mmCIF file of C-alpha atoms in Angstrom:
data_model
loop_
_atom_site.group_PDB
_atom_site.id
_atom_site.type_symbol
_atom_site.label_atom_id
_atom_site.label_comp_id
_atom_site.label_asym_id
_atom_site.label_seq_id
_atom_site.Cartn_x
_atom_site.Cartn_y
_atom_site.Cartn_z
ATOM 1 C CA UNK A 182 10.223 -0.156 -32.873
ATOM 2 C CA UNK A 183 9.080 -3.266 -31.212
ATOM 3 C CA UNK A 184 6.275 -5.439 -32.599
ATOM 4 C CA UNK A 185 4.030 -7.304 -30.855
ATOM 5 C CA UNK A 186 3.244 -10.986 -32.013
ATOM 6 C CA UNK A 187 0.355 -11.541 -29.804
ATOM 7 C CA UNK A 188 1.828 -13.750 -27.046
ATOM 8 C CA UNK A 189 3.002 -10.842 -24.640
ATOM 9 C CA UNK A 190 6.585 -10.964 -26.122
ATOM 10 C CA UNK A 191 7.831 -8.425 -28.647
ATOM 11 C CA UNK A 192 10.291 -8.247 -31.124
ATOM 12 C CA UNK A 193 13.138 -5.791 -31.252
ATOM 13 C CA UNK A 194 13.543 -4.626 -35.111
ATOM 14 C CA UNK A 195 16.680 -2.386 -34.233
ATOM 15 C CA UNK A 196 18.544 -4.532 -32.049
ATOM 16 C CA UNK A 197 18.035 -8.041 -33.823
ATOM 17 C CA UNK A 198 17.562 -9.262 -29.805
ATOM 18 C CA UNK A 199 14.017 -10.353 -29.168
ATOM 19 C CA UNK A 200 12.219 -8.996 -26.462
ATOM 20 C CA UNK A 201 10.069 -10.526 -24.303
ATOM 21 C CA UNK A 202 7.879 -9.615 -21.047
ATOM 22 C CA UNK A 203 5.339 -12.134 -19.676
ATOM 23 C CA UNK A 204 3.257 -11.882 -16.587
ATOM 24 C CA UNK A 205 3.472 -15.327 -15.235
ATOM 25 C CA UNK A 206 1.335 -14.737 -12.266
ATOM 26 C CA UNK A 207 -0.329 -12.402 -10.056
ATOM 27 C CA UNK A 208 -0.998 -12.647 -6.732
ATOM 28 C CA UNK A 209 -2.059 -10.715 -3.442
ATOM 29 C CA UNK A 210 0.932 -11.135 -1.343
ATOM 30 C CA UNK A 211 -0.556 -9.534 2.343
ATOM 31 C CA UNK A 212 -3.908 -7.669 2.503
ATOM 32 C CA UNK A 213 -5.056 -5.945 5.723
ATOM 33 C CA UNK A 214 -7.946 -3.677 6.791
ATOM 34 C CA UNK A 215 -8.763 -2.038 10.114
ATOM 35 C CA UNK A 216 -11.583 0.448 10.951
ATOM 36 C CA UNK A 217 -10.759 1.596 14.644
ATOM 37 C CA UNK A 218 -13.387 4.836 13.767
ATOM 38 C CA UNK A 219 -16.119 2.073 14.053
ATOM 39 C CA UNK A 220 -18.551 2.087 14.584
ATOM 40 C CA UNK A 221 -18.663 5.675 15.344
ATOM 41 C CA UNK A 222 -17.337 6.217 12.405
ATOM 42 C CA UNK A 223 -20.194 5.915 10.703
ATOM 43 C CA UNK A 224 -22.579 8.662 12.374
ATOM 44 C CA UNK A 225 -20.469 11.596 11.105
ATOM 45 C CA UNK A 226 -20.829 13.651 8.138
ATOM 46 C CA UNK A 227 -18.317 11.727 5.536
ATOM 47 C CA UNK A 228 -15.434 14.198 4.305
ATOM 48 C CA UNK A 229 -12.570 12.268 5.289
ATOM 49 C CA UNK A 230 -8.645 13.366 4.097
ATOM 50 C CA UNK A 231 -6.958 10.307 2.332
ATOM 51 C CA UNK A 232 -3.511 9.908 2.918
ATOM 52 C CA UNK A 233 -1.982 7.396 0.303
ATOM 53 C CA UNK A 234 1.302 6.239 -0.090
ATOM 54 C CA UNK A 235 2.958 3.540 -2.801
ATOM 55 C CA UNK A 236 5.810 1.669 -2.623
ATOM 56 C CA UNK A 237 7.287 -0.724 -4.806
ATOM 57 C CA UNK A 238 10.326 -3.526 -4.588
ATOM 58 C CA UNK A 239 11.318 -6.558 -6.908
ATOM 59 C CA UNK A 240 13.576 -9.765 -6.622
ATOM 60 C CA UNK A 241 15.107 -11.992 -8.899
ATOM 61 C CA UNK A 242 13.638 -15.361 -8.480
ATOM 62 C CA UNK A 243 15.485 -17.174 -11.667
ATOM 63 C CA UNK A 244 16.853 -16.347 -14.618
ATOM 64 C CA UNK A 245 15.109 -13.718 -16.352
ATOM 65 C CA UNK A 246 11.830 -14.473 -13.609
ATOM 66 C CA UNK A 247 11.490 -11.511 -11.196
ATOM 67 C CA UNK A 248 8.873 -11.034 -8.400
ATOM 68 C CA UNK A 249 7.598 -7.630 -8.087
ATOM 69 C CA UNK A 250 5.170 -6.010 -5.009
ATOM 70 C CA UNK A 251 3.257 -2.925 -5.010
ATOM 71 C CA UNK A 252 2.227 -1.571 -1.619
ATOM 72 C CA UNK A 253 -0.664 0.429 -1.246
ATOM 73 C CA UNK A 254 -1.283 1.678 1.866
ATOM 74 C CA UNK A 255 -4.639 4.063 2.292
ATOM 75 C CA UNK A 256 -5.277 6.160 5.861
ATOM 76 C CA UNK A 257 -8.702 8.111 6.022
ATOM 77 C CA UNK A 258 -9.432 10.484 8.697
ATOM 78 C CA UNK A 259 -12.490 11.508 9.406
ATOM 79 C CA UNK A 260 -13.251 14.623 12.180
ATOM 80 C CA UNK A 261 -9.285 13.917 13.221
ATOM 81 C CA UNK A 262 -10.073 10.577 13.908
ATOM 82 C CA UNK A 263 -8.694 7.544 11.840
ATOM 83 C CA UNK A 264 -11.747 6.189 9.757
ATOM 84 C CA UNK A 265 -10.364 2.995 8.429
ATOM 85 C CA UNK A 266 -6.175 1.546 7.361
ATOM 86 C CA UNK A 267 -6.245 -0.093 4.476
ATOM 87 C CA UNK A 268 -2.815 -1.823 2.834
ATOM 88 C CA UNK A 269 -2.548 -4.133 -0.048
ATOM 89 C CA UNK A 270 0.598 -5.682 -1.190
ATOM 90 C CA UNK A 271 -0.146 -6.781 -5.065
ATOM 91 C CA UNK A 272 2.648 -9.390 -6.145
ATOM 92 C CA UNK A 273 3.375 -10.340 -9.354
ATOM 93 C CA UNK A 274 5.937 -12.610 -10.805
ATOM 94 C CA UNK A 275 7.029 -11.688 -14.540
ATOM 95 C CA UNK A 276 8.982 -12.626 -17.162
ATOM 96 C CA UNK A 277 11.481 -10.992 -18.973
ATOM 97 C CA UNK A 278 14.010 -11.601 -21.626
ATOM 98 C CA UNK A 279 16.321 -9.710 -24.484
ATOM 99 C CA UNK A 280 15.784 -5.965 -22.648
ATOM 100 C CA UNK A 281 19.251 -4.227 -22.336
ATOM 101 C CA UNK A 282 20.363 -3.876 -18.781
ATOM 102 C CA UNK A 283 19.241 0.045 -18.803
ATOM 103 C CA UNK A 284 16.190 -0.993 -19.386
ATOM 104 C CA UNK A 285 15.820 -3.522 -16.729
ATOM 105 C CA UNK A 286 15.025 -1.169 -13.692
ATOM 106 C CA UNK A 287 12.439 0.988 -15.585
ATOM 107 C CA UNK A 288 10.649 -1.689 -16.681
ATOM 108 C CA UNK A 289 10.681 -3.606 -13.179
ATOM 109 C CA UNK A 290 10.328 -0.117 -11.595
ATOM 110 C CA UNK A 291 7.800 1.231 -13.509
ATOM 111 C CA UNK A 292 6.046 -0.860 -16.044
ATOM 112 C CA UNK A 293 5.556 -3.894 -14.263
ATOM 113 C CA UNK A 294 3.680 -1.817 -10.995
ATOM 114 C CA UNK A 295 1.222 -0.449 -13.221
ATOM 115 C CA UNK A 296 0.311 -4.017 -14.361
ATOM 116 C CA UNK A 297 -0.256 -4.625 -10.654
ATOM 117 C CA UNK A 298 -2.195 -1.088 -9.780
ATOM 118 C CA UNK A 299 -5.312 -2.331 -11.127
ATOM 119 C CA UNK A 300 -5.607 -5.602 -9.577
ATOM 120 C CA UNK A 301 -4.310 -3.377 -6.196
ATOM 121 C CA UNK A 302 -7.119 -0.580 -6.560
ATOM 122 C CA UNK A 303 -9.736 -3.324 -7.082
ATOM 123 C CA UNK A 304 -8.859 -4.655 -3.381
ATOM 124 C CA UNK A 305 -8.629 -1.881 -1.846
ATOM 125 C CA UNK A 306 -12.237 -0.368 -2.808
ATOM 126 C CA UNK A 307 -13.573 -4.273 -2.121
ATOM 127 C CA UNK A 308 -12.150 -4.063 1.449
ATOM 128 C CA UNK A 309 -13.408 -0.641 1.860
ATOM 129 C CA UNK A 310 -16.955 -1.052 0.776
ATOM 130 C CA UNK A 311 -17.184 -4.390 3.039
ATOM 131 C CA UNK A 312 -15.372 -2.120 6.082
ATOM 132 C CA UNK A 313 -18.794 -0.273 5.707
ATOM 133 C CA UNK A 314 -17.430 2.796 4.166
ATOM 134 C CA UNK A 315 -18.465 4.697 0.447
ATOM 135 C CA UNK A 316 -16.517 3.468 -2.307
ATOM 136 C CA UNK A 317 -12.453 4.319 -2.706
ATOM 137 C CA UNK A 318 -11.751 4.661 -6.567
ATOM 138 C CA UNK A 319 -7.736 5.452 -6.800
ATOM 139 C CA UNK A 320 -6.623 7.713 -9.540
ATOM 140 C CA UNK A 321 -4.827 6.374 -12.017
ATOM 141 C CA UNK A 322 -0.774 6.352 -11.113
ATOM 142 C CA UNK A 323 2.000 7.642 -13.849
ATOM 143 C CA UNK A 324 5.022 4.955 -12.608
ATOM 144 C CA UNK A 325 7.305 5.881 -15.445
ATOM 145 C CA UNK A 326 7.117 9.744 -14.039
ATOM 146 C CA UNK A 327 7.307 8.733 -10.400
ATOM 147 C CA UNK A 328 10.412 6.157 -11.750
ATOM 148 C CA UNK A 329 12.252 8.797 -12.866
ATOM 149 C CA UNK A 330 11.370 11.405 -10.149
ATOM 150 C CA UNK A 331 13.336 8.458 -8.060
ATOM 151 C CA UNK A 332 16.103 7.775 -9.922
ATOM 152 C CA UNK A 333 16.669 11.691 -9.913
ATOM 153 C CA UNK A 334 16.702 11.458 -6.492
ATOM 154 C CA UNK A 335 19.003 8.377 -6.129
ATOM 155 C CA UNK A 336 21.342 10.372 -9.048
ATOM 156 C CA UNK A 337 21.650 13.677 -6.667
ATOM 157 C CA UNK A 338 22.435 11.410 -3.644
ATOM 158 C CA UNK A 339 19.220 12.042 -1.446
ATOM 159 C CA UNK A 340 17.415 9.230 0.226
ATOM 160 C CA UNK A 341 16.707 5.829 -1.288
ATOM 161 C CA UNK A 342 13.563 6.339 0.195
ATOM 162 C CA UNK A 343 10.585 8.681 -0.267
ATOM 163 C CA UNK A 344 9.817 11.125 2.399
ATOM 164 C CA UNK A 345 6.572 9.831 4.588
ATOM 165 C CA UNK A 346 2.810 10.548 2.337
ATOM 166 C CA UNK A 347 5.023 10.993 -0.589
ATOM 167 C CA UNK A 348 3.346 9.039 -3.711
ATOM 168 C CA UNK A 349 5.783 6.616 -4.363
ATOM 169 C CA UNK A 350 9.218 5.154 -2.653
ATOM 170 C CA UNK A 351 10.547 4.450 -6.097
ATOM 171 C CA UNK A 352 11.883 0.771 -7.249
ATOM 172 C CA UNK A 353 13.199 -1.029 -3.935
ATOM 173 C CA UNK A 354 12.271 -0.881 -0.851
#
């Protein structure tokens, strides 16, 4: 059971190796909006089909330092027409230290994008409410399930990538 001393690390009891995860900084990498609908757009009735997709990828930038981006890219259509594009690639750089190397991928693959979702989901409903359109509220994500769904994948020897309007490409791009 790990403990939690109250400076983002934790403490290992079972392997006597301390454990530590730190967000060092987040950041929006690349942020992009388009609204080609407009401003016609705006004059229909409002029942638009999302189509949103998720993608993840981390680096190593130093020892035990790792940059990690979520991509979120949102596509509404409206009366067949494309309403609005919105992406957002949410960066963070995080720091980690004492996890066992099986660990390492789940927690770059899983944990540390749902650090990033919220920050992600906040600017994608700004940019969509300034675009001039009602208010996008994501649901919330499961990583760890769409982590494994991946690695199952990558285990059975399909594609390292997820088929197109699937939720999630898994951990690298």
């Amino acid at each position: 059971m790990a403990e939690n001393n109250g400076n983002g690390s934790t403490g290992a009891a079972d392997t006597g190796q301390r454990q530590r995860f730190q967000i060092a900084k987040m950041y929006l990498r690349d942020v992009s909006f388009e609204a080609p609908g407009a401003p016609e757009a705006f004059r229909d009735e409002w029942k638009p089909q999302m189509d949103v997709e998720l993608g993840t990828r981390h680096q190593p930038l130093g020892e035990n330092t790792y940059d990690v981006v979520l991509t979120i890219t949102v596509t509404a259509r409206n009366n067949e027409r494309t309403a609005y594009l919105c992406e957002v690639k949410q960066g963070g750089v995080f720091r980690l230290e004492g996890f066992p190397e099986a660990d390492m991928e789940r927690v770059l693959g899983a944990y540390c994008p749902a650090q990033l979702f919220p920050f992600a989901r906040e600017a994608i409903n700004d940019l969509v409410v300034k675009g001039g359109f009602p208010q996008l509220l994501l649901a919330p994500v499961n990583f760890e399930s769409l982590y494994q769904q991946q690695k199952q994948r990558r285990e059975q020897g399909t594609s390292d990538s997820a088929p197109s309007g699937s939720p999630d490409n898994g951990g690298r791009q």
